[in-house]
mmCIF file of C-alpha atoms in Angstrom:
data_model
loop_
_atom_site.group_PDB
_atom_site.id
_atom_site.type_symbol
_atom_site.label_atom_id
_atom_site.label_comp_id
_atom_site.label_asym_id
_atom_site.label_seq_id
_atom_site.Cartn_x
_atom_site.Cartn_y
_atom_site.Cartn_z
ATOM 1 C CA UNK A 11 70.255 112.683 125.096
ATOM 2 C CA UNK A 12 67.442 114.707 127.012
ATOM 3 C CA UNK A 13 63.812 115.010 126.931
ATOM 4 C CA UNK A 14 62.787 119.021 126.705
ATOM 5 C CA UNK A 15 59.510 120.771 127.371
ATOM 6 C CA UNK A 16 58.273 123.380 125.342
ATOM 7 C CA UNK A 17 55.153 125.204 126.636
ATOM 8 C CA UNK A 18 55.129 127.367 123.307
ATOM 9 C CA UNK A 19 54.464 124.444 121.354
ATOM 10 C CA UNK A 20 51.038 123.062 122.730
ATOM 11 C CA UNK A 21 50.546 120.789 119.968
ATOM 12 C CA UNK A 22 53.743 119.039 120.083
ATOM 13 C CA UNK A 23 55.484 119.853 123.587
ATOM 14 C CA UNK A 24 57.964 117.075 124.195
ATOM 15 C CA UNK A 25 61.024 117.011 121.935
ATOM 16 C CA UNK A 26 63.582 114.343 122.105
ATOM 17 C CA UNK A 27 67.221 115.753 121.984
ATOM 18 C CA UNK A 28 70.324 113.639 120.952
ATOM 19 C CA UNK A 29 73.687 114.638 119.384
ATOM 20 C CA UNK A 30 75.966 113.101 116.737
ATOM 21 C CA UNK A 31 79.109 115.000 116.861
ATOM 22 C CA UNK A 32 78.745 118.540 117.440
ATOM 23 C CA UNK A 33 75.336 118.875 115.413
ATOM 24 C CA UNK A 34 72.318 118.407 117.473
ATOM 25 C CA UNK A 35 68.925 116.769 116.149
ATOM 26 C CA UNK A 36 65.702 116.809 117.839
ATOM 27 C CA UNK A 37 62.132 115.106 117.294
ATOM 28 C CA UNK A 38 58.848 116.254 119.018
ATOM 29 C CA UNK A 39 55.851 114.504 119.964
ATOM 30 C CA UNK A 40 52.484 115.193 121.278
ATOM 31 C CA UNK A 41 52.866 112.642 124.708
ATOM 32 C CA UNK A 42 55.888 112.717 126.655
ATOM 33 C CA UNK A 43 56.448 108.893 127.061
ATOM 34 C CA UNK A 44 56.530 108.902 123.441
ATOM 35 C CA UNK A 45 59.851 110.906 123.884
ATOM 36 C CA UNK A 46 61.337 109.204 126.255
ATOM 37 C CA UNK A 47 60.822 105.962 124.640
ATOM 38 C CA UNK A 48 62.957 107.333 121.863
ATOM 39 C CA UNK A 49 65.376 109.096 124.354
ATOM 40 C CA UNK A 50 65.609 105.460 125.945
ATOM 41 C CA UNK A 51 66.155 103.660 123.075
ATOM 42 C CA UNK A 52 68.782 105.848 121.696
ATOM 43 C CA UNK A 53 70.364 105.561 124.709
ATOM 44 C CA UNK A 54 70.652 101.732 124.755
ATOM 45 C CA UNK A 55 71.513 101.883 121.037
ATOM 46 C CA UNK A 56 74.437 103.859 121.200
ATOM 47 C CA UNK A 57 75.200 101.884 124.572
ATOM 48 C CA UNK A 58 75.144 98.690 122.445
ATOM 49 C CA UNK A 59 77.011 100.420 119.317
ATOM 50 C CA UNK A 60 74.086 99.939 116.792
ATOM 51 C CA UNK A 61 72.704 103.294 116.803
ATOM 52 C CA UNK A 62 72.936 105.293 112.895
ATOM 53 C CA UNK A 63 71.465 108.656 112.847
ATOM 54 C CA UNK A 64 68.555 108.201 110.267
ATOM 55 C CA UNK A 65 68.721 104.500 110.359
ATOM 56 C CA UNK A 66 65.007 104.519 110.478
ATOM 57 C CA UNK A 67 65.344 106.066 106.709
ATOM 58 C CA UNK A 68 66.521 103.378 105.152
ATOM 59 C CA UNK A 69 63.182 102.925 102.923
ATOM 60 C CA UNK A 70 62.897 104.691 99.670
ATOM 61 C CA UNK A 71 61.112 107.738 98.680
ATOM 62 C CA UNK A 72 58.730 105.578 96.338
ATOM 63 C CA UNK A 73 57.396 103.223 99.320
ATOM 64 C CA UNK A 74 56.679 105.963 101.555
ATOM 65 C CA UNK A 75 55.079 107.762 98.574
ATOM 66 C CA UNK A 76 52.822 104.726 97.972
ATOM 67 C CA UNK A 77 52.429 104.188 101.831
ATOM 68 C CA UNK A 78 51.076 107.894 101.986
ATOM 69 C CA UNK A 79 48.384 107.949 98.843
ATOM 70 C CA UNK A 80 47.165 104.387 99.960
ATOM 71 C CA UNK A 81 47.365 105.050 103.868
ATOM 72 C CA UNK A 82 46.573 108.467 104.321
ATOM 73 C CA UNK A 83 45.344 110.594 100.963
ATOM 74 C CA UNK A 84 42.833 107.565 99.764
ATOM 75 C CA UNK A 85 41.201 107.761 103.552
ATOM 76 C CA UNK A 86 41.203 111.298 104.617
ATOM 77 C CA UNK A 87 41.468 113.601 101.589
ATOM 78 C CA UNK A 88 38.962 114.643 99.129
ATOM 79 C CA UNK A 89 38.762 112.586 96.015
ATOM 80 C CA UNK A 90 39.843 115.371 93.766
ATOM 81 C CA UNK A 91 42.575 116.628 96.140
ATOM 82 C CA UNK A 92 43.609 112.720 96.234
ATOM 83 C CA UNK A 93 43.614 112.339 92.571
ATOM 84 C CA UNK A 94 45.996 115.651 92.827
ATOM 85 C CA UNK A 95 48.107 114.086 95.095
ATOM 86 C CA UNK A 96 48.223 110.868 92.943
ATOM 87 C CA UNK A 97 49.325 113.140 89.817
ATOM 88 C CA UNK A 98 51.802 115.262 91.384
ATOM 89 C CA UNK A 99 53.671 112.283 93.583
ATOM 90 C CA UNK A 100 54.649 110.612 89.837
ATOM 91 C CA UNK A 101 56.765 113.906 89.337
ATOM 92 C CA UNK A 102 58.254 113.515 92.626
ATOM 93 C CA UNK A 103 58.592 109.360 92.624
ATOM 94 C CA UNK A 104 60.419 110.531 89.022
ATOM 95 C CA UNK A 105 63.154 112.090 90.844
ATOM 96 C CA UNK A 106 63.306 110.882 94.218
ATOM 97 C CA UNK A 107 61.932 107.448 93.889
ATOM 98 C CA UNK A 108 65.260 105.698 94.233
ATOM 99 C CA UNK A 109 66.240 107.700 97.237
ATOM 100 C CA UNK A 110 66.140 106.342 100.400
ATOM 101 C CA UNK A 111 64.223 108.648 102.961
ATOM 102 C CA UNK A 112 67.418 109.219 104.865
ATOM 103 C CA UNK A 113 69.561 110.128 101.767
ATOM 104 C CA UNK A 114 67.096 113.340 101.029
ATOM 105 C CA UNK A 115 68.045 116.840 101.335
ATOM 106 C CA UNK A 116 67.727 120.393 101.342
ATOM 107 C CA UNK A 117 69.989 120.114 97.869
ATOM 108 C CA UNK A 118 68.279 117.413 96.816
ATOM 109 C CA UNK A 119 64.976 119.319 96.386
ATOM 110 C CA UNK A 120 67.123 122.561 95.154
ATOM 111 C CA UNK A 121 68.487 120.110 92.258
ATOM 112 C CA UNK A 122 64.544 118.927 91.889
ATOM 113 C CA UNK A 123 63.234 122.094 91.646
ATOM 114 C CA UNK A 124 65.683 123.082 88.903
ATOM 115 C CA UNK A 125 65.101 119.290 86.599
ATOM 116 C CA UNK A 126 61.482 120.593 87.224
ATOM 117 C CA UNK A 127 62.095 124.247 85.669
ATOM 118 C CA UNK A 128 64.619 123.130 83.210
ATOM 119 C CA UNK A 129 63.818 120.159 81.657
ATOM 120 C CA UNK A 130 60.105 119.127 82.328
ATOM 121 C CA UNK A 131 59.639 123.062 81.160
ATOM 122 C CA UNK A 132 61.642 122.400 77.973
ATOM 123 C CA UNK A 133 59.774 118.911 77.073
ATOM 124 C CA UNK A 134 56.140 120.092 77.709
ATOM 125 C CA UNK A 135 57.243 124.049 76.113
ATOM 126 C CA UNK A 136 55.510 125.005 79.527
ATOM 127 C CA UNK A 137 56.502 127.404 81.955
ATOM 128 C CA UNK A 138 56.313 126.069 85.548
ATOM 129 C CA UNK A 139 55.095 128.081 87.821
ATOM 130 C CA UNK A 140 56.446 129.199 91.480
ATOM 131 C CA UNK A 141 53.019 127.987 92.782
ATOM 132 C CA UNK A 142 53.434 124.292 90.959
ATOM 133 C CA UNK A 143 56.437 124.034 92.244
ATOM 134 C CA UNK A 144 55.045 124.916 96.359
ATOM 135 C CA UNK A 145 52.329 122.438 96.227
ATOM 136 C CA UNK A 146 55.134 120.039 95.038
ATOM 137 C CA UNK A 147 56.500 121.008 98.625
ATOM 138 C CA UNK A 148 53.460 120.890 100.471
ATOM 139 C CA UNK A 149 53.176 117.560 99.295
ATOM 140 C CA UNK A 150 56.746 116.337 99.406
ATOM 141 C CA UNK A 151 56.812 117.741 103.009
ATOM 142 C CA UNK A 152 53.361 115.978 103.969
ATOM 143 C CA UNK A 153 54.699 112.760 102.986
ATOM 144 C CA UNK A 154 57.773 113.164 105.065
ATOM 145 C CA UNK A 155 56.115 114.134 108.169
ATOM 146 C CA UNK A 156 54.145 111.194 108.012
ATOM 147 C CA UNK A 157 57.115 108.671 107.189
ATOM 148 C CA UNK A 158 58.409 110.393 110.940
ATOM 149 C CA UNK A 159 54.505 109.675 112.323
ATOM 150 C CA UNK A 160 54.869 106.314 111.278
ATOM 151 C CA UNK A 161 58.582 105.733 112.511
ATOM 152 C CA UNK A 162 60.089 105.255 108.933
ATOM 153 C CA UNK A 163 62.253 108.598 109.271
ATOM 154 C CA UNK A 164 63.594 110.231 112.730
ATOM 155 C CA UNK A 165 63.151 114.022 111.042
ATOM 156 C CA UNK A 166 62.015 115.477 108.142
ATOM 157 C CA UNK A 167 64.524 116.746 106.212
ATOM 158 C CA UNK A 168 62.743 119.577 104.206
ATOM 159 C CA UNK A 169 61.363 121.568 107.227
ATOM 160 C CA UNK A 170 63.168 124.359 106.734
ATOM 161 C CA UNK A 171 62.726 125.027 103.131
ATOM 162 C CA UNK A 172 60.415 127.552 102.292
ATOM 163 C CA UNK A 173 58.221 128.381 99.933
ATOM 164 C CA UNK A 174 59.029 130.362 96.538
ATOM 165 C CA UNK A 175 57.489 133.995 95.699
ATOM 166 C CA UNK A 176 54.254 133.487 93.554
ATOM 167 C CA UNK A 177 53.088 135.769 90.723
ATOM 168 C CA UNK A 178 50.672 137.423 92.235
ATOM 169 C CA UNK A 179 48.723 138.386 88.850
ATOM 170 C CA UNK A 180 45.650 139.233 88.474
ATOM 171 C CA UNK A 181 43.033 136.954 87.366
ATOM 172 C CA UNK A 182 41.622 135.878 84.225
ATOM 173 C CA UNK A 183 37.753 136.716 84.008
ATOM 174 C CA UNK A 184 35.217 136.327 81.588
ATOM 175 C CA UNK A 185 33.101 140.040 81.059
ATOM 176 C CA UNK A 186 29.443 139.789 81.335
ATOM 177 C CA UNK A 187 29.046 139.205 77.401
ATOM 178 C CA UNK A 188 31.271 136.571 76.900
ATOM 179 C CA UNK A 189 29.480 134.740 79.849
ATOM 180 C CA UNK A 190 26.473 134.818 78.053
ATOM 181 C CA UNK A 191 28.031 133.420 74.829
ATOM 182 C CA UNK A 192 29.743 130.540 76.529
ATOM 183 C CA UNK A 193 26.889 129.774 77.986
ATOM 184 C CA UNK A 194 24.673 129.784 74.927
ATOM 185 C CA UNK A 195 27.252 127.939 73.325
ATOM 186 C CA UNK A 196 27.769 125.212 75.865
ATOM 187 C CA UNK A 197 25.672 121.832 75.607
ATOM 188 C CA UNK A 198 22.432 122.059 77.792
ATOM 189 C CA UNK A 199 23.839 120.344 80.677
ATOM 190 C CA UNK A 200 27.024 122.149 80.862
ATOM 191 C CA UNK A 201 25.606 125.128 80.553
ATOM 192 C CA UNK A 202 23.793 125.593 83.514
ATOM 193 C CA UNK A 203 27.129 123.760 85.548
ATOM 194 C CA UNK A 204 28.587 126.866 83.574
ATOM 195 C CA UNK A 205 25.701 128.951 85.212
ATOM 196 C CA UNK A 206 25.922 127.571 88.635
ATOM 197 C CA UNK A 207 29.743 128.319 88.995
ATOM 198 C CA UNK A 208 29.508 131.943 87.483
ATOM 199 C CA UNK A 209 26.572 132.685 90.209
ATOM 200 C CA UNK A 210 27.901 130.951 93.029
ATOM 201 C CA UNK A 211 31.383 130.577 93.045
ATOM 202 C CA UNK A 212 31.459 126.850 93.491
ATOM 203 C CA UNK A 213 34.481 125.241 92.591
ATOM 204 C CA UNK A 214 34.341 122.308 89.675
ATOM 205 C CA UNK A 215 34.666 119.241 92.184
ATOM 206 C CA UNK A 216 31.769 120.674 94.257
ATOM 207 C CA UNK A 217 29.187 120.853 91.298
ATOM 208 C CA UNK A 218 30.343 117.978 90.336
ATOM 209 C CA UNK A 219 29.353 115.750 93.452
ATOM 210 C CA UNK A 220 25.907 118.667 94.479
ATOM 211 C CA UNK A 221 23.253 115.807 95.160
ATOM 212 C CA UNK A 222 19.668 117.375 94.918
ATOM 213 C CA UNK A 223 19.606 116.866 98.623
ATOM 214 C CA UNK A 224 21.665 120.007 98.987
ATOM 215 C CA UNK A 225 19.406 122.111 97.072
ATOM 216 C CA UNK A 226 16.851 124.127 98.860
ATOM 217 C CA UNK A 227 14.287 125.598 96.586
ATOM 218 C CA UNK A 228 12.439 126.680 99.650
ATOM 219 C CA UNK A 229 15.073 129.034 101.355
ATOM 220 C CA UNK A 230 16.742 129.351 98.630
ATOM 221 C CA UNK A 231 20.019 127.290 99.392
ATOM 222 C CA UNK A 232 22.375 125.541 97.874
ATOM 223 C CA UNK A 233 24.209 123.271 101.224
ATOM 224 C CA UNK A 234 27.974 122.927 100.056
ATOM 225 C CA UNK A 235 29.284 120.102 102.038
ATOM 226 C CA UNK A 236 32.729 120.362 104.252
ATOM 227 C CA UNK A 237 34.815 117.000 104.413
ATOM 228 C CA UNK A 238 36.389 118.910 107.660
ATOM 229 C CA UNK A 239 33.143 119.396 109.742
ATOM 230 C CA UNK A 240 30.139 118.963 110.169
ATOM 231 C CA UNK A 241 28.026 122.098 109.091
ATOM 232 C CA UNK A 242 29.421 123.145 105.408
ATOM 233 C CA UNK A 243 28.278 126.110 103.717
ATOM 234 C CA UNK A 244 25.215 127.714 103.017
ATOM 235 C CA UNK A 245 25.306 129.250 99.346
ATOM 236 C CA UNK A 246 22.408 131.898 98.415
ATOM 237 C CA UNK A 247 21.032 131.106 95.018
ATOM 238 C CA UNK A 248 20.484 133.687 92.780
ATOM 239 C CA UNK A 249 17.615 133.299 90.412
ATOM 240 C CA UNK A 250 19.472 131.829 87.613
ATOM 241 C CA UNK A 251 21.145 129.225 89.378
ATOM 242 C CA UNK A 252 17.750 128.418 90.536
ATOM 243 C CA UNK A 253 16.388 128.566 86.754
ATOM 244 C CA UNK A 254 19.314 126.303 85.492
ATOM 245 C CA UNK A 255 18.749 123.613 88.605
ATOM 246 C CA UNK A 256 14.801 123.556 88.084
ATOM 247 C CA UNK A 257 15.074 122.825 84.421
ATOM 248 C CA UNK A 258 18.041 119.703 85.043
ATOM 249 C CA UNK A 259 16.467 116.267 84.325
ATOM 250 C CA UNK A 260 16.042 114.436 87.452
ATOM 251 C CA UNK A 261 17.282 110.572 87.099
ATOM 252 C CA UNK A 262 15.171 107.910 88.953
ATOM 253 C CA UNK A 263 18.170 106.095 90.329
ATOM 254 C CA UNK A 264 20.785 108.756 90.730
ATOM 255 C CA UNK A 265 20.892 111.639 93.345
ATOM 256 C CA UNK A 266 23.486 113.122 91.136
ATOM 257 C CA UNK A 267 22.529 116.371 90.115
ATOM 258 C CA UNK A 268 24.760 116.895 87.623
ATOM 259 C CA UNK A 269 25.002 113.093 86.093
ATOM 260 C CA UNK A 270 27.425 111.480 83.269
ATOM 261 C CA UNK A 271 25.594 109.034 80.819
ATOM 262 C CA UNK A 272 26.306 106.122 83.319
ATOM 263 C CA UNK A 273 24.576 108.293 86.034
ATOM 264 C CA UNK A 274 28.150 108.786 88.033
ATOM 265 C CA UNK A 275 29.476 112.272 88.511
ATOM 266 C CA UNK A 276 30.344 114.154 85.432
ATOM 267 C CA UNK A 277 34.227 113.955 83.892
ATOM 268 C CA UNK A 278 35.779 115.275 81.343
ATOM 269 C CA UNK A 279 34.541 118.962 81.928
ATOM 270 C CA UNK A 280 37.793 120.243 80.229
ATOM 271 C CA UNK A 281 37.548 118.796 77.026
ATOM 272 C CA UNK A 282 33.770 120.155 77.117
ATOM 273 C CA UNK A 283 34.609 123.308 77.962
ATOM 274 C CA UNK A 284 37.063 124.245 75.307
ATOM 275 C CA UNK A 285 34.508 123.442 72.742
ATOM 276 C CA UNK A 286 32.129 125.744 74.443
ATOM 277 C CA UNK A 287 34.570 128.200 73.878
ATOM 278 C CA UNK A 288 36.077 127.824 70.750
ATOM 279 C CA UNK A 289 32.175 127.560 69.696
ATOM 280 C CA UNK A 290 31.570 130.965 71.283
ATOM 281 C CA UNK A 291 34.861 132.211 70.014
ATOM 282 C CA UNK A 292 36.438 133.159 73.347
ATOM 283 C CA UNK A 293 40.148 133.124 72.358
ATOM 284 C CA UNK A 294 41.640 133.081 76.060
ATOM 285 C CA UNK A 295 43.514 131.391 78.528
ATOM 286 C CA UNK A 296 40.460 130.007 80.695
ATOM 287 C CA UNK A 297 39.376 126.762 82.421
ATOM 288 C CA UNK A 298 36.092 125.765 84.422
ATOM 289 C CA UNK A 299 37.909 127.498 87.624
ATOM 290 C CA UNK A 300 38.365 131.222 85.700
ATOM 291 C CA UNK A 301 34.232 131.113 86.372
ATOM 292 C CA UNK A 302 35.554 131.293 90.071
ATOM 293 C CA UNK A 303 37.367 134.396 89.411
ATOM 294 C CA UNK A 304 34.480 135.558 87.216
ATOM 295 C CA UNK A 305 32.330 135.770 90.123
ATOM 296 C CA UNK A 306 34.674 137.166 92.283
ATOM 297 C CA UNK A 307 35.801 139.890 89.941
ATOM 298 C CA UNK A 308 32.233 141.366 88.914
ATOM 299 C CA UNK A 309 31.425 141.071 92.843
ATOM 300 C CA UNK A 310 34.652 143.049 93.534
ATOM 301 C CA UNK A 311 33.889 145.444 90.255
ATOM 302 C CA UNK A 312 30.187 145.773 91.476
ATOM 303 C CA UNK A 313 32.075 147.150 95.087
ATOM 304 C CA UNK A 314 31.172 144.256 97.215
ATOM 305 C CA UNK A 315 33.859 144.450 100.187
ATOM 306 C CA UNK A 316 36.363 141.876 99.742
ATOM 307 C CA UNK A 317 35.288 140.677 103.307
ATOM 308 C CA UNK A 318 32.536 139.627 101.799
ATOM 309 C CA UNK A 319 33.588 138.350 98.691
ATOM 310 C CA UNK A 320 36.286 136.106 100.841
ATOM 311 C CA UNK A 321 33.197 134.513 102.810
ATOM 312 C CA UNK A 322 31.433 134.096 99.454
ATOM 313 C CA UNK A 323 34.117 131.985 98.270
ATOM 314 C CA UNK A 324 34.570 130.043 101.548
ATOM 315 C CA UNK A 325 38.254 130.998 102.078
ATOM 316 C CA UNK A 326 39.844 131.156 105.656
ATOM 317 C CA UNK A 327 41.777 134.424 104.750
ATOM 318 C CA UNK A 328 42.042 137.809 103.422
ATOM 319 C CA UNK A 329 44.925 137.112 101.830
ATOM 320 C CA UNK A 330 43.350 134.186 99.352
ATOM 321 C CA UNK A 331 41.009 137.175 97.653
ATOM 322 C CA UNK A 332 43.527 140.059 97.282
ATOM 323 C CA UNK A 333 43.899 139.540 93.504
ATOM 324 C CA UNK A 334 40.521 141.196 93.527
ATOM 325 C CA UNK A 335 41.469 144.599 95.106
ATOM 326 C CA UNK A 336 42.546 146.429 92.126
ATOM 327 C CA UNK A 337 38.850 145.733 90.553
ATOM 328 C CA UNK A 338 37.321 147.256 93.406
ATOM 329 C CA UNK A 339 35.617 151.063 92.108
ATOM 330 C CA UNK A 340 37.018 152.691 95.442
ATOM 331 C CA UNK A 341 39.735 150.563 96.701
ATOM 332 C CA UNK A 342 42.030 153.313 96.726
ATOM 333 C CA UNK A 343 40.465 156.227 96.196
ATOM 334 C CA UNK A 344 37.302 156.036 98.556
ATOM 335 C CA UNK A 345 39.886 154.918 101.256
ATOM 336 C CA UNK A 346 41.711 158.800 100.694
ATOM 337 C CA UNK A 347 38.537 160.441 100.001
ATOM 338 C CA UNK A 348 37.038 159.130 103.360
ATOM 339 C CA UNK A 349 39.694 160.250 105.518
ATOM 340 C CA UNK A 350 38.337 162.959 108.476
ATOM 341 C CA UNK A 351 35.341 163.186 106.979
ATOM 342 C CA UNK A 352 33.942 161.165 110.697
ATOM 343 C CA UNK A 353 33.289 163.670 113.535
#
């Protein structure tokens, strides 16, 4: 047993070494009296014969589920990326309910990952994706790393997986006239959400919860909120998102913009959506998000940089709005054409 420091790891310096044969396991922590507590009480464990490597991991893979949606996702995650979570734990409580925290593996996810391509593919006659199965990671992996937080688990056991190549294809977008017949198609209501996502870029769970406090008629503005600080996002409106939010019925007791019948935020949008466009006779493979992708294609077709697009959208990286390049007018050929031309 030891107690390292590791100045290349500022966030977690202090790791906690111990060995059980000749394999070596290690846990790190932010303070180092946190790791030498554990050093310490290792110590006196294995002094006093009790100690079992993972003996903190005796709970099962369902409790620390449950402990992490009601704990952790409820409190700090967005409602719609906790109702994710909430749908995407049953398909991992399926398989690794009964396991006890300890008892998981590196194989164990390799055999979940192929019940998840094989069967659940062959029930619902859909393909799983690559990218399904990496959020099921993410998620799997978040869970884990707070089962070690809360001393249920001395190390998670999937660190070292990594993710699986996605498809990169490009996305599904809706051309200019088949905007305007979903939209004319659409009930009243859901046609201007239609119009505010095409012109904006706002994602379903933001329109959604817009209260007419983050509209700005006067600048112009649409305020997109940020659960992670303080500031959120200023979104220029262009005139037909202002249009669409001028003529939306204002309730008296609701600061819901767009409202359901009992004046809570809308639901449902799916099932309203694909009778917008079977009523406008749009035979593709679209939801509410492919207006995401609509605006970001005709900005990337119009030759806005994708710079720009990406802090249109609100992503962090380059990398999120590369699916647009190939749309881009002069993406590869400006780039050749430009080349000496400076002085």
């Amino acid at each position: 047993m030891s107690v390292q420091y590791r100045p290349n790891r500022p966030a977690r310096p202090y790791q906690a070494v111990w060995w059980e044969g000749t394999r070596s396991f290690s846990r790190s922590f932010a303070r180092k009296q946190d790791a030498e507590q554990l050093d310490r009480t290792i110590k006196w464990e294995k002094y006093e014969g009790r100690f079992v490597r993972g003996q903190l991991g005796h709970n099962s893979f369902k409790e620390a589920a449950e402990d992490f949606l009601r704990l952790y996702s409820r409190r700090y995650c967005k409602p719609t990326s906790h109702n994710s979570n909430v749908q995407r734990a049953k398909n991992l409580v399926r398989w690794f309910g009964h396991f006890r925290l300890k008892d998981i593996s590196a194989r164990s996810w390799a055999e979940y990952q192929d019940w998840r391509l094989e069967a659940i593919s062959h029930c619902s006659r859909q393909k799983i994706k690559h990218a399904t199965l990496n959020r099921d990671l993410a998620l799997m992996k978040s869970i884990l790393y707070k089962a070690v937080e809360w001393d249920q688990l001395l190390q998670n056991p999937l660190r070292k997986i990594k993710l699986l190549k996605e498809d990169d294809a490009p996305a599904v977008f809706f051309t200019t006239d088949e905007l305007d017949q979903l939209i004319a198609a659409a009930d009243p209501m859901i046609a201007r959400m239609i119009i505010v996502a095409a012109y904006t870029g706002m994602r379903l769970g933001k329109i959604t919860g817009l209260l007419w406090k983050h509209i700005d008629y006067a600048n112009n503005y649409i305020t997109e909120e940020n659960p992670k600080n303080s500031r959120g996002r200023r979104i220029r409106m262009h005139p037909r998102v202002a249009g669409a939010l001028r003529s939306q019925p204002r309730y008296l007791f609701s600061e819901i913009v767009f409202p359901s019948l009992n004046l809570t935020p809308i639901s449902e949008m799916a099932t309203y959506f694909k009778r917008a466009m079977k009523k406008a006779g749009i035979n593709k493979k679209a939801t509410f998000h492919t207006l995401k992708h609509t605006f970001a294609s005709h900005l990337a077709m119009n030759g806005v940089p994708l710079i720009t697009i990406k802090e249109l959208l609100g992503h962090s990286s380059l990398n999120m709005v590369q699916r647009y390049a190939h749309l881009s007018p002069q993406h590869l050929e400006g780039a050749i054409d430009s080349l000496y031309t400076g002085s």
